[in-house]
Amino acid sequence: MHKKVSPIGGDLEGVFPPVILASKSPRRQELLRLMDINFRVVLKEVDESFPDGLTPTEVALHIARKKAEAFDETVGDEVVLTADTIVCIDGLILGKPETRAHAIEMLQMLSGRVHQVITGVCLLYKGRYNNFYDLTEVLFRKLSDAEISNYVDKYQPLDKAGSYGIQELIGLIGIERIEGSYTNVVGLPTEKVYAQLRSLSK
């Protein structure tokens, strides 16, 4: 079963096919709105498990592909857009925290160090799958325990991989440097997505 959440207009209608965004993430939805992309949100339940032995990049690509495969290939002339963002440090994947204590533990692990944010994306269009990814390196300054606790208590980042949102307080006061796409850390590498969508019209 799937649920149609909302149709949303965009000024780029006709530049490339209309998009089905298979994500409940408000951050991804807002990025597409800012890109002036015509899309609607459709959600499906997907098992996000993955085989052992995959690299972090392979995990992000694998889950994005699984999300796209949950849709029938007969979705008309629309493009199904799926994505999965993971945070990893020293090869260890940090998923969404399960508790407040887990969120604090993750942020303490990221504090003062460089980590990677990888977003796997899959576009399903007319029965064909286009899988790609982006990777951004992020450096946090050394965060105090009080800063971490305050952020977790105020923002409740239990829905975010790595326990933080770059656009929120912790990103504004704690991130010293990023190398790569900012929007990739938010949840969608918009430049690459736009380029791939444009290529579908050629």
PDB file of C-alpha atoms in Angstrom, residues 37 43 57 60 98 102 134 149 174:
ATOM      1  CA  ILE A  37      10.633  20.802  -9.076  1.00  0.00           C
ATOM      2  CA  LEU A  43       5.257   6.548   0.776  1.00  0.00           C
ATOM      3  CA  THR A  57      28.654   3.751  -0.036  1.00  0.00           C
ATOM      4  CA  ALA A  60      23.428   3.811   0.810  1.00  0.00           C
ATOM      5  CA  GLU A  98      17.298   4.797  19.361  1.00  0.00           C
ATOM      6  CA  HIS A 102      22.376   6.895  22.076  1.00  0.00           C
ATOM      7  CA  ASP A 134      27.452  11.781  -3.280  1.00  0.00           C
ATOM      8  CA  SER A 149      22.914  17.611  25.687  1.00  0.00           C
ATOM      9  CA  GLY A 174      29.715  23.132  15.737  1.00  0.00           C
TER      10      GLY A 174
END
